[in-house]
Coordinates of C-alpha atoms and ligand atoms in Angstrom, one line a residue:
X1 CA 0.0 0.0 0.0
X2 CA 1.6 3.7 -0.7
X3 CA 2.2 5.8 2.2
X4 CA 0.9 8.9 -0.3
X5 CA -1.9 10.7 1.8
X6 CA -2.5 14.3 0.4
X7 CA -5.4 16.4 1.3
X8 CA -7.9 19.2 -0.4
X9 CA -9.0 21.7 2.3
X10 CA -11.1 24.1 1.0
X11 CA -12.6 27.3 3.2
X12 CA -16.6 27.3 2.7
X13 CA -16.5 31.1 2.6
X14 CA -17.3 30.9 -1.3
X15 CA -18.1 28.4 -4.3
X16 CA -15.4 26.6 -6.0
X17 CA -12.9 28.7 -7.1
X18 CA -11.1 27.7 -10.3
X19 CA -7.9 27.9 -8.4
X20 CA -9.4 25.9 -5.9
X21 CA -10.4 23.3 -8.4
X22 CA -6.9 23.0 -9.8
X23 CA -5.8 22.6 -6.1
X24 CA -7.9 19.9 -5.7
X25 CA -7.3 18.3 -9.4
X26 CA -4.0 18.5 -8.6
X27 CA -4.3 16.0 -4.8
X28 CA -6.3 14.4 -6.8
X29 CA -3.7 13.1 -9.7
X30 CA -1.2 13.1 -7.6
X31 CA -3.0 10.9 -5.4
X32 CA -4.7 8.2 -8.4
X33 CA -1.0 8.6 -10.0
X34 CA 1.0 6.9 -6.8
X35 CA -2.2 4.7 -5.1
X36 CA -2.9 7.1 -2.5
X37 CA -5.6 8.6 -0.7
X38 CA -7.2 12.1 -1.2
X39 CA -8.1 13.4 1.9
X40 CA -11.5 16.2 1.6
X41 CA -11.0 18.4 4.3
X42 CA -13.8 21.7 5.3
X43 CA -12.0 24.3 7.2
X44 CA -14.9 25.7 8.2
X45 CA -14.0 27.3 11.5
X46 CA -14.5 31.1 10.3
X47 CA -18.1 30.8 12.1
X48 CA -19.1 34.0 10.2
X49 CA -18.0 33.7 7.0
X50 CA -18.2 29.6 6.5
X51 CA -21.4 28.7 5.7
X52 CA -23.3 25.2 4.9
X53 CA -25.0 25.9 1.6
X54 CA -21.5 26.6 0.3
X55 CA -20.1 23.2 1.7
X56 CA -22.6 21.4 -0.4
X57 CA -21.9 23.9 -3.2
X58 CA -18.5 22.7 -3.5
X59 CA -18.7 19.0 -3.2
X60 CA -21.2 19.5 -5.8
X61 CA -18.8 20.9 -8.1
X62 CA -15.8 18.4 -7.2
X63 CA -18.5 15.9 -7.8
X64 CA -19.0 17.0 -11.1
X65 CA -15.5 17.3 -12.1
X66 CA -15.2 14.3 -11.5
X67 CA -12.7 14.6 -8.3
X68 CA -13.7 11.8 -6.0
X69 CA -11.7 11.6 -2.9
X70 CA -11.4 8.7 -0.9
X71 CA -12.1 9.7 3.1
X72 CA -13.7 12.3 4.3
X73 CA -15.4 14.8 4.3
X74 CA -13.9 16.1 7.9
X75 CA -15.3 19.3 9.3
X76 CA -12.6 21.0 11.3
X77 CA -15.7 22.6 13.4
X78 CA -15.6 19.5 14.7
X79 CA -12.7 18.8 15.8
X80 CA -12.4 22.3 18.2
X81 CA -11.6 20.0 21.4
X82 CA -8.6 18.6 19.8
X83 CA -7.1 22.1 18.6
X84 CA -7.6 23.3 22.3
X85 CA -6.0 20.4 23.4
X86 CA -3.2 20.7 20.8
X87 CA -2.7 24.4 21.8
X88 CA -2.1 23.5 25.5
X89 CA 0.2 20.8 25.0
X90 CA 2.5 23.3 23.4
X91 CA 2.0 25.8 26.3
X92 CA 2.8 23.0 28.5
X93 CA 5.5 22.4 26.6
X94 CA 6.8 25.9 26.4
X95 CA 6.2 26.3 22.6
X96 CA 3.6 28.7 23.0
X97 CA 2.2 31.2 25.9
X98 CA -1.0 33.2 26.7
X99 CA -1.1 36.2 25.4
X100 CA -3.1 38.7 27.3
X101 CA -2.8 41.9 24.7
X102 CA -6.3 42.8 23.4
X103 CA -7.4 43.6 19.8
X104 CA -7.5 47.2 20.4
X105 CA -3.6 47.2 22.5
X106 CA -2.5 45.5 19.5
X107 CA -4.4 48.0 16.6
X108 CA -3.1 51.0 18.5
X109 CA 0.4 49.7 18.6
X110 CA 0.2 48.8 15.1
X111 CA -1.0 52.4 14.1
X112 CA 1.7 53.8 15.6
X113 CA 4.2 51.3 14.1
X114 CA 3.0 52.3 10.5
X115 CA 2.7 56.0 11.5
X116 CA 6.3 55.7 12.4
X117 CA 7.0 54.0 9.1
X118 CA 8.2 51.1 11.0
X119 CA 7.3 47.3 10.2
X120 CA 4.7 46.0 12.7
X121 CA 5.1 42.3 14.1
X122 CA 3.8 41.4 17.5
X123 CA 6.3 42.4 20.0
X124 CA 6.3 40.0 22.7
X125 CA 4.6 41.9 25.4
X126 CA 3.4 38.2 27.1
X127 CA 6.0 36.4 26.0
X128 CA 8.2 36.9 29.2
X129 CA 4.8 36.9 31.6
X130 CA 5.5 34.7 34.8
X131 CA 3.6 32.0 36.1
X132 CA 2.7 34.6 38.6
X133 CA 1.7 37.1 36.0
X134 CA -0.3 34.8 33.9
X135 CA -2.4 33.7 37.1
X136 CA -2.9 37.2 38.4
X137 CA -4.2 38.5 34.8
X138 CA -6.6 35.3 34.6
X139 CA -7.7 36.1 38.4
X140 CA -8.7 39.9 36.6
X141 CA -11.1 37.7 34.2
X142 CA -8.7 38.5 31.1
X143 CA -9.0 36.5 28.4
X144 CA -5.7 34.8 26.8
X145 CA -5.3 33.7 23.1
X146 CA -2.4 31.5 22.6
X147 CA 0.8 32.0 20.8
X148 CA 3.8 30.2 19.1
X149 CA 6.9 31.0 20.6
X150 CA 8.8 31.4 17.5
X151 CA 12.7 30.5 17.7
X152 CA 14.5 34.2 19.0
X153 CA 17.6 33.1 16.0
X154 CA 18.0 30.7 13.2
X155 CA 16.3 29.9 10.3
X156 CA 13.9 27.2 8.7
X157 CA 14.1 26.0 5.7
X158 CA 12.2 23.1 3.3
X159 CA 12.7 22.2 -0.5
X160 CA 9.6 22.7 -2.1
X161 CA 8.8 20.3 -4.6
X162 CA 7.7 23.0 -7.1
X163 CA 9.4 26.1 -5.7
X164 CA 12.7 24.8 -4.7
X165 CA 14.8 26.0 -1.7
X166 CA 13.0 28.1 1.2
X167 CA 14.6 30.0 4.2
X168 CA 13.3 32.0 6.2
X169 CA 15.0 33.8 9.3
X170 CA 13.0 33.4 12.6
X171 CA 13.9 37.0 13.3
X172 CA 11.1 37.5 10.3
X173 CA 8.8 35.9 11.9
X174 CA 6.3 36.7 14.4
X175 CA 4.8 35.0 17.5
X176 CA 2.0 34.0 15.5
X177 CA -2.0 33.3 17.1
X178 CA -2.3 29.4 17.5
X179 CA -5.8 30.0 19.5
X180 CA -7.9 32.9 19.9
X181 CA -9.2 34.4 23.1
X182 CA -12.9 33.0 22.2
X183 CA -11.1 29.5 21.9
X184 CA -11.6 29.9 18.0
X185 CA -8.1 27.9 16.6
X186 CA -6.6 30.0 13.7
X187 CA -6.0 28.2 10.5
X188 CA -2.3 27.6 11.6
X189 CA -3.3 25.7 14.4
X190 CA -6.6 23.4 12.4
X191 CA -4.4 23.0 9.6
X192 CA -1.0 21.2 11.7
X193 CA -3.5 19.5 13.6
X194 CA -5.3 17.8 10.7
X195 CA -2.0 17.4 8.3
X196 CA -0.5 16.0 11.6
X197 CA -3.6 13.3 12.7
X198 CA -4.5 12.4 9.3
X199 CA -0.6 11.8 8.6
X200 CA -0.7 13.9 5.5
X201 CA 2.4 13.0 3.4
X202 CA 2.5 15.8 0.9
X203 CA 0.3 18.7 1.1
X204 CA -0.3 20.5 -1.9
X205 CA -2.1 24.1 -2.5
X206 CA -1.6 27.4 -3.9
X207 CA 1.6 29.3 -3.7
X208 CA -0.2 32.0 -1.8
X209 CA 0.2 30.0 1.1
X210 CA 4.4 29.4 0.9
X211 CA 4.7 32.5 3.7
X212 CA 2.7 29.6 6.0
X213 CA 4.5 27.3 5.6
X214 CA 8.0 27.8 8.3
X215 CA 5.4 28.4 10.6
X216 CA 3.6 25.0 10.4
X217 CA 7.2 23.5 10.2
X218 CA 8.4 25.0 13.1
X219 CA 5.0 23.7 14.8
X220 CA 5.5 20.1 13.9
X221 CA 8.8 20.2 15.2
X222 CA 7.7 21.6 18.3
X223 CA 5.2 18.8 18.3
X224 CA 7.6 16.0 17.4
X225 CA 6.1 15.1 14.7
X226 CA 7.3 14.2 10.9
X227 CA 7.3 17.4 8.7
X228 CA 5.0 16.5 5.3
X229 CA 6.5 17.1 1.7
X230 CA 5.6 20.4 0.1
X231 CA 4.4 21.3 -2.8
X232 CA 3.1 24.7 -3.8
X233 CA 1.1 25.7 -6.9
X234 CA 1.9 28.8 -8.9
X235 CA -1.1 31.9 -8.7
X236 CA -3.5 31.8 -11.9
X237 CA -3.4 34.9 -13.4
X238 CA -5.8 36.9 -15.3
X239 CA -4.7 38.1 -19.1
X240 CA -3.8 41.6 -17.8
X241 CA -1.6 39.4 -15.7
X242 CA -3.0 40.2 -12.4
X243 CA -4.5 37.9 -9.7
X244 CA -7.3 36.1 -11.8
X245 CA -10.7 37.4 -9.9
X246 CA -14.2 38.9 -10.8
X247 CA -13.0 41.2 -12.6
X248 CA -12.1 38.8 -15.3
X249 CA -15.1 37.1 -15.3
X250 CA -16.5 33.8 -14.1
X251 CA -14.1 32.3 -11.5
X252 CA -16.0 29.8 -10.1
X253 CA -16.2 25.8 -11.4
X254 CA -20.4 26.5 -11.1
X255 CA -20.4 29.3 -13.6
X256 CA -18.3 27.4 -16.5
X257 CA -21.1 24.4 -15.9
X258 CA -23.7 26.4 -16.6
X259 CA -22.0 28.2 -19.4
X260 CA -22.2 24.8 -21.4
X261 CA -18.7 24.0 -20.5
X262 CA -18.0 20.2 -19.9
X263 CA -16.4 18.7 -17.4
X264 CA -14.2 17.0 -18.9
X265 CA -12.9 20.4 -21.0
X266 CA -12.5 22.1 -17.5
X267 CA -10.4 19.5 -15.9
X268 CA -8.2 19.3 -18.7
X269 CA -7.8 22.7 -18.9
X270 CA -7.2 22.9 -15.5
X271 CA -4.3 20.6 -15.6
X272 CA -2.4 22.5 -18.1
X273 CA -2.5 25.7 -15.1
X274 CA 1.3 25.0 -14.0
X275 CA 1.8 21.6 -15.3
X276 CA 3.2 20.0 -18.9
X277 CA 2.7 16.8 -19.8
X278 CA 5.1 15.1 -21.3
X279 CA 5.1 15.4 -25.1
X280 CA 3.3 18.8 -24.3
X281 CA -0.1 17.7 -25.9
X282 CA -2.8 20.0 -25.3
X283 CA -6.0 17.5 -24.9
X284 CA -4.6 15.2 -22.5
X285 CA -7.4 12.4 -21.4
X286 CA -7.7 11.9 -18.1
X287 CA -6.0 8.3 -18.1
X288 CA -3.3 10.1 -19.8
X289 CA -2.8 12.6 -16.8
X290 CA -2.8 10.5 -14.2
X291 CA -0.4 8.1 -16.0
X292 CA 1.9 11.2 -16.7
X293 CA 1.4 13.6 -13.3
X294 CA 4.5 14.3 -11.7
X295 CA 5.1 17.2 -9.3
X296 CA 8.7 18.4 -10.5
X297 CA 7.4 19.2 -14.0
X298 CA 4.6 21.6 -12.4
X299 CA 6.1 25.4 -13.2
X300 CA 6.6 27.7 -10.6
X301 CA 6.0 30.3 -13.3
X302 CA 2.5 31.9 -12.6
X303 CA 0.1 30.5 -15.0
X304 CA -2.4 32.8 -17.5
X305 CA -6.5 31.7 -17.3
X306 CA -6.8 32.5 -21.3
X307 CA -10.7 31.8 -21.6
X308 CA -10.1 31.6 -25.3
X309 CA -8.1 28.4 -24.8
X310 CA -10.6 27.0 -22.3
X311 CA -13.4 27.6 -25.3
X312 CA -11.2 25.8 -27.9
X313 CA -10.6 23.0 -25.6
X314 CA -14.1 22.8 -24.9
X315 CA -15.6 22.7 -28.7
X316 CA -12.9 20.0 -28.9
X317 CA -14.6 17.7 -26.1
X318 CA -18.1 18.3 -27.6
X319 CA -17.1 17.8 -31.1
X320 CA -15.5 14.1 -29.8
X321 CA -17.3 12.9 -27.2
X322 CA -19.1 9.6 -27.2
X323 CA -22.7 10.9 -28.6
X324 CA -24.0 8.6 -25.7
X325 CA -22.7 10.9 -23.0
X326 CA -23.8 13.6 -25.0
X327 CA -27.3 13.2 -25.6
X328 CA -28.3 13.8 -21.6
X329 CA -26.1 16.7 -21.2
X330 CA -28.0 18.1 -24.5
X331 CA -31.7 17.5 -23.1
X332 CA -30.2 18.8 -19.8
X333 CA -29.4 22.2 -21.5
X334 CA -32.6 22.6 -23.6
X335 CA -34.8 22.0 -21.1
X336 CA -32.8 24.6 -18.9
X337 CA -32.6 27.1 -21.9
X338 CA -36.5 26.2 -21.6
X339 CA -36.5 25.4 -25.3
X340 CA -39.9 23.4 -25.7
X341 CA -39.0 20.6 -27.2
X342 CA -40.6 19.5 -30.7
X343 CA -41.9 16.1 -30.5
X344 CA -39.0 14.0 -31.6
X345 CA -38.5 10.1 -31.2
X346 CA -35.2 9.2 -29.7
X347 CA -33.7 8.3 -33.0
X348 CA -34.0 11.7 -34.7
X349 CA -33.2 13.2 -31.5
X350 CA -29.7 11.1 -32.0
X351 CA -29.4 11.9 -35.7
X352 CA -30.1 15.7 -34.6
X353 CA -27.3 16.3 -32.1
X354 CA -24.9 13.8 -34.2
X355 CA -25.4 16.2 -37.4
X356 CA -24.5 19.4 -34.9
X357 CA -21.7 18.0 -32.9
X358 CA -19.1 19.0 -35.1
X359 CA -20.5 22.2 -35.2
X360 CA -20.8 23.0 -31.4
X361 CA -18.5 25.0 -29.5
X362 CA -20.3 24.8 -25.9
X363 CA -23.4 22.8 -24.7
X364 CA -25.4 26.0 -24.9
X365 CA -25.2 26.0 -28.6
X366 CA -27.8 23.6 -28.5
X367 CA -30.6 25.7 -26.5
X368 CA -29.1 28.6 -29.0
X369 CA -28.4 29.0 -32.3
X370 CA -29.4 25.2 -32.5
X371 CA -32.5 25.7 -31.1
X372 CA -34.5 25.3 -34.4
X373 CA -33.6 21.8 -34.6
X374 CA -35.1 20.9 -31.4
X375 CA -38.5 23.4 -31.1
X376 CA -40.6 24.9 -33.7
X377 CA -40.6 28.7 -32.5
X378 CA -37.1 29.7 -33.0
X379 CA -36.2 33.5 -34.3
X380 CA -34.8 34.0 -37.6
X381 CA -31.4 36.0 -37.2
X382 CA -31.5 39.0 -38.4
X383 CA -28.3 39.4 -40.3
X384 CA -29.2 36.2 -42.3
X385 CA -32.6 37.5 -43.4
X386 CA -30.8 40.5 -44.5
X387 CA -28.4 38.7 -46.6
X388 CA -30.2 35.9 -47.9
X389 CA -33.9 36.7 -48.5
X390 CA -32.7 40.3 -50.0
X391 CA -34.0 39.6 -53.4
X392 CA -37.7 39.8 -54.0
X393 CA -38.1 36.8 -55.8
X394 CA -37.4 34.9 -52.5
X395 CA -40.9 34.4 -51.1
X396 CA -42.3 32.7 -53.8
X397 CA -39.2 30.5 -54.8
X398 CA -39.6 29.0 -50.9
X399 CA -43.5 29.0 -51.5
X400 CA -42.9 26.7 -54.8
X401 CA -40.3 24.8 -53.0
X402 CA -42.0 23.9 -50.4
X403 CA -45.4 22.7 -53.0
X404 CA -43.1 20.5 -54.6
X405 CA -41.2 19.2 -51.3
X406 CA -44.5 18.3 -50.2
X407 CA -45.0 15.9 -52.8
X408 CA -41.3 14.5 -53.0
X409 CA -40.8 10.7 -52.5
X410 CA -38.8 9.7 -51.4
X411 CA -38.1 12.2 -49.0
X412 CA -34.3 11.2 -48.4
X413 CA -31.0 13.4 -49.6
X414 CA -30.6 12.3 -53.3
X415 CA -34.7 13.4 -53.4
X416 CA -34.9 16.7 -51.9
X417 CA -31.6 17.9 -53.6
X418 CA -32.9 16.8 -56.9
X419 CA -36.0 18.9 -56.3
X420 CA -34.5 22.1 -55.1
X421 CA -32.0 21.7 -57.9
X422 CA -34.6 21.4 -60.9
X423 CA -36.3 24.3 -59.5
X424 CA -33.6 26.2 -59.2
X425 CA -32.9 25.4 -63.1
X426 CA -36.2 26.3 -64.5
X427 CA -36.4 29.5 -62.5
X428 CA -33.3 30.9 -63.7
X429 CA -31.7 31.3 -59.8
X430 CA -28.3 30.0 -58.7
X431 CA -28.7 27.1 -57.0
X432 CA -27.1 28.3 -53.9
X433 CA -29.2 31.2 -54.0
X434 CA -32.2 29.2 -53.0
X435 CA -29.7 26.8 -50.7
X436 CA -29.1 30.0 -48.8
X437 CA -32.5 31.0 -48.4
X438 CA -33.8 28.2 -47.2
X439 CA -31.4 27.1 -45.0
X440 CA -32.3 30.5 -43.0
X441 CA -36.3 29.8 -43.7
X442 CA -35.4 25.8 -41.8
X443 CA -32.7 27.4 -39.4
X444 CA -33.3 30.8 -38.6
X445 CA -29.3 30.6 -39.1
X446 CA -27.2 32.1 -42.1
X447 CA -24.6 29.1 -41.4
X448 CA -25.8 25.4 -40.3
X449 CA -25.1 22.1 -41.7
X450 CA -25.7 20.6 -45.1
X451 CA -28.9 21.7 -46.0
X452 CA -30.4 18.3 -46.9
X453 CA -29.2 16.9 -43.9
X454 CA -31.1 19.2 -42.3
X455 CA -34.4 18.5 -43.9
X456 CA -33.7 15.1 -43.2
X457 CA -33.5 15.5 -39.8
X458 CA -36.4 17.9 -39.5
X459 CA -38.4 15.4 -41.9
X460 CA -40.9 16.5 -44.5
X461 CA -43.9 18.0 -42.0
X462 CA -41.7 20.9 -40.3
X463 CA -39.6 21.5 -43.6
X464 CA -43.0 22.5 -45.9
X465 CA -44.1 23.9 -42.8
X466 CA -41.0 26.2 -42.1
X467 CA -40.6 26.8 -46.0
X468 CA -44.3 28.3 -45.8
X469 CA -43.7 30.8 -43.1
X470 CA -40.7 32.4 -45.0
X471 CA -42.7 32.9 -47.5
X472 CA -45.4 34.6 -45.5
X473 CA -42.6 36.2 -43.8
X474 CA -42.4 39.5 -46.3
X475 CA -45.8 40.0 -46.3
X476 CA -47.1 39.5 -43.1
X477 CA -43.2 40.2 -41.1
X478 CA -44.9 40.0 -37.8
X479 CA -45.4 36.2 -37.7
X480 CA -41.9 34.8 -36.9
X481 CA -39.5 37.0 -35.0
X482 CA -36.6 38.5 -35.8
X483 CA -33.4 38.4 -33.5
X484 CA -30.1 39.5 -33.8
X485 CA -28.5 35.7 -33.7
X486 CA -28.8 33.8 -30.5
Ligands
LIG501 N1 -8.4 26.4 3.6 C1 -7.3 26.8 3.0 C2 -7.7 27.5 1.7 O1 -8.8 27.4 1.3 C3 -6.3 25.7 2.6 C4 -5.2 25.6 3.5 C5 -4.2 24.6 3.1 O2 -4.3 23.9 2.1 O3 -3.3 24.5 3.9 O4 -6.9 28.3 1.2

């Protein structure tokens, strides 16, 4: 059995963050690569901020990636005893004190500190406090927090398996809060706790936490207890190349899901945030990854989120995915783009989406410019009426075509093209002129596929049908609706 135990360990302060995701994709690979365990972790001891609705938010989305970890998950709200008890072993052991300072000792001396230009770090007011001291303060009904006693000289260091060599001089450090006065532990003290009981052998999250990490070294080794591998992740950044957030759009994993993004696409795309894989291939199947995950070829260069490359990458898994898996995820998003569906047996509905999958670049394609496939009120787009039914012979060519359409047997490709063609002949029109036009007039789209595939799909009712009401269209222009696309 490997000894690999890694952990994800999200906060429930907001939904799945992309970064969060690749955190957790990340544990996750590295975890399926060696025969470990994944570890789900909810740090959900920020009483105000953490709430429930947003736990079940993000195992929904982990779910749905695909990310399934193997214990858990553990609710660090639950464990408070053991921080408490963890935090007064290492008074008892001298690694940490009572600190009696209040909040607003501590914001006044730190105002003065940055009035004075000066760097502000606790300054060990209680650190030298007596036995005496401490019992006369607690006879006054203070209230203590608890704090590491950080090493006066020396330094720590750790190779980071992404980031390298660390040091860091104790003399930069501060006596940091293990436990707060209410009894609340700080994320230091959950997080050594956890890492420490759940013998976590590599723990591996964003690079924004690499400042944390001397201080939960020097707090295993004040607990006598093995220090875990890191590894750290580099930041995701936006194009402008700052910290990806809001302001560059959707951030969360719930967003891309309902944008029609798949979750395949995401995970993939995902991946590629900091690591190559050998070969440097771009679609990368899952299989693939784990097979090829390895830590040391993650870059410690900050990664770019380029949303056109996560759209590429997506068309590319709904052009080639199994139709199978992609017929539920296509009902799924018409009947949430509330398209009412056209009645349709299950084989047309197969032959529908198999003539558009080459053609779609996100799920929602289907609700949108597909929708005329799938429901019989669709809008014609507006730019393909302008362009296509310009000429005023229009209305009556797709009024004849549709007369002799009706009567077409058999209704299959080699008929219909022979019909439209002839009457294109003895009217004197291009051929492609009355291909255009009625592809819009079938559509509502200037571009879609073949357009006798597409009357084979929509079969001979809804093709006559459709034909007829672009014909009425010019007269009586209130009857189907025009939109600018979809
Ligand atoms: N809860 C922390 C976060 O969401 C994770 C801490 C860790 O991985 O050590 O950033």
């Amino acid at each position: 059995m490997s000894h690999i135990r890694v952990r994800f360990a999200p906060s429930p302060t907001g939904y799945l963050h992309v970064g969060g995701a690749r955190t957790a994709l990340y544990n996750w690979l590295f975890a399926r690569h060696a025969g470990g365990v994944l570890i789900l972790r909810i740090e959900d001891t920020d009483v105000d901020r953490s709430k429930p609705e947003l736990t079940t938010a993000i195992l929904q989305s982990l779910e749905w990636l695909g990310l399934k970890w193997d214990e858990g998950p553990i609710y660090q709200s639950q464990r408070l005893d053991r921080y408490r008890a963890m935090a007064m072993n290492l008074v008892k052991a001298g690694r940490a004190y009572p600190c009696f300072c209040t909040p607003e000792e501590l914001q006044a001396k730190r105002a003065r500190a940055e009035s004075e230009r000066r760097p502000w770090k606790y300054d060990g007011t209680c650190r030298g406090l007596t036995e005496a001291d401490r019992e006369r303060l607690q006879a006054e009904g203070k209230l203590a927090a608890v704090r590491f006693r950080v090493p006066d000289s020396g330094q720590t260091t750790f190779e980071d398996l992404v980031f390298g060599h660390i040091e860091v001089e104790h003399r930069d450090l501060e006596d940091f809060v293990l436990l707060r006065s209410d009894g609340h532990p700080t994320y230091h003290l959950g997080v050594v706790a956890d890492d420490m009981d759940l013998r976590i052998s590599h723990v591996i999250r964003g690079a924004d936490h690499i400042s944390n990490t001397p201080k939960q070294i020097l707090m295993y080794q004040a607990l006598e207890a093995p220090v875990p591998v890191f590894a750290h992740l580099p930041l995701i950044l936006g194009p402008d190349k700052q910290r990806l957030s809001k302001r560059h759009g959707a951030t969360s994993v719930g967003a891309y899901r309902e944008q029609g993004v798949l979750p395949e696409a995401l995970v993939n795309f995902l991946a590629l945030l900091g690591w190559t894989p050998p070969g440097q291939k771009e679609i990368v199947s899952i299989q693939e990854m784990i097979q090829a995950f390895d830590l040391a070829a993650v870059s410690k260069s900050n990664a770019v989120f380029d949303l056109e490359k996560l759209a590429w990458m997506n068309s590319e898994y709904v052009r080639n995915l199994p139709v199978e898996r992609l017929l539920p995820l296509v009902k799924q998003e018409l009947s949430s783009a509330g398209t009412p569906a056209a009645e349709q047996s299950d084989e047309k509905f197969r032959q529908t989406v198999q003539l558009l999958q080459s053609r779609a670049r996100t799920l929602k394609d289907f609700g949108g410019a597909f929708r005329a496939f799938f429901a019989d009120e669709f809008a014609y787009d507006s730019e393909a009426v302008k362009k296509f039914w310009k000429d005023a012979a229009v209305p009556a060519l797709l009024g004849e075509l549709a007369a002799r359409l009706a009567s077409t047997e058999p209704f299959d490709l080699a008929g219909t093209e022979k019909t439209l063609r002839a009457l294109a002949e003895e009217k004197g029109v291009k051929a492609g002129v009355l291909i255009n036009a009625a592809r819009v007039a079938l559509t509502g789209q200037g571009v879609a596929p073949g357009l006798f595939d597409v009357m084979l799909v929509l079969g001979p009712d809804r093709v006559v049908n459709r034909l007829r009401r672009a014909e009425a269209y010019r007269s009586s222009p209130e009857v189907p609706t025009i939109d600018k696309g979809n």
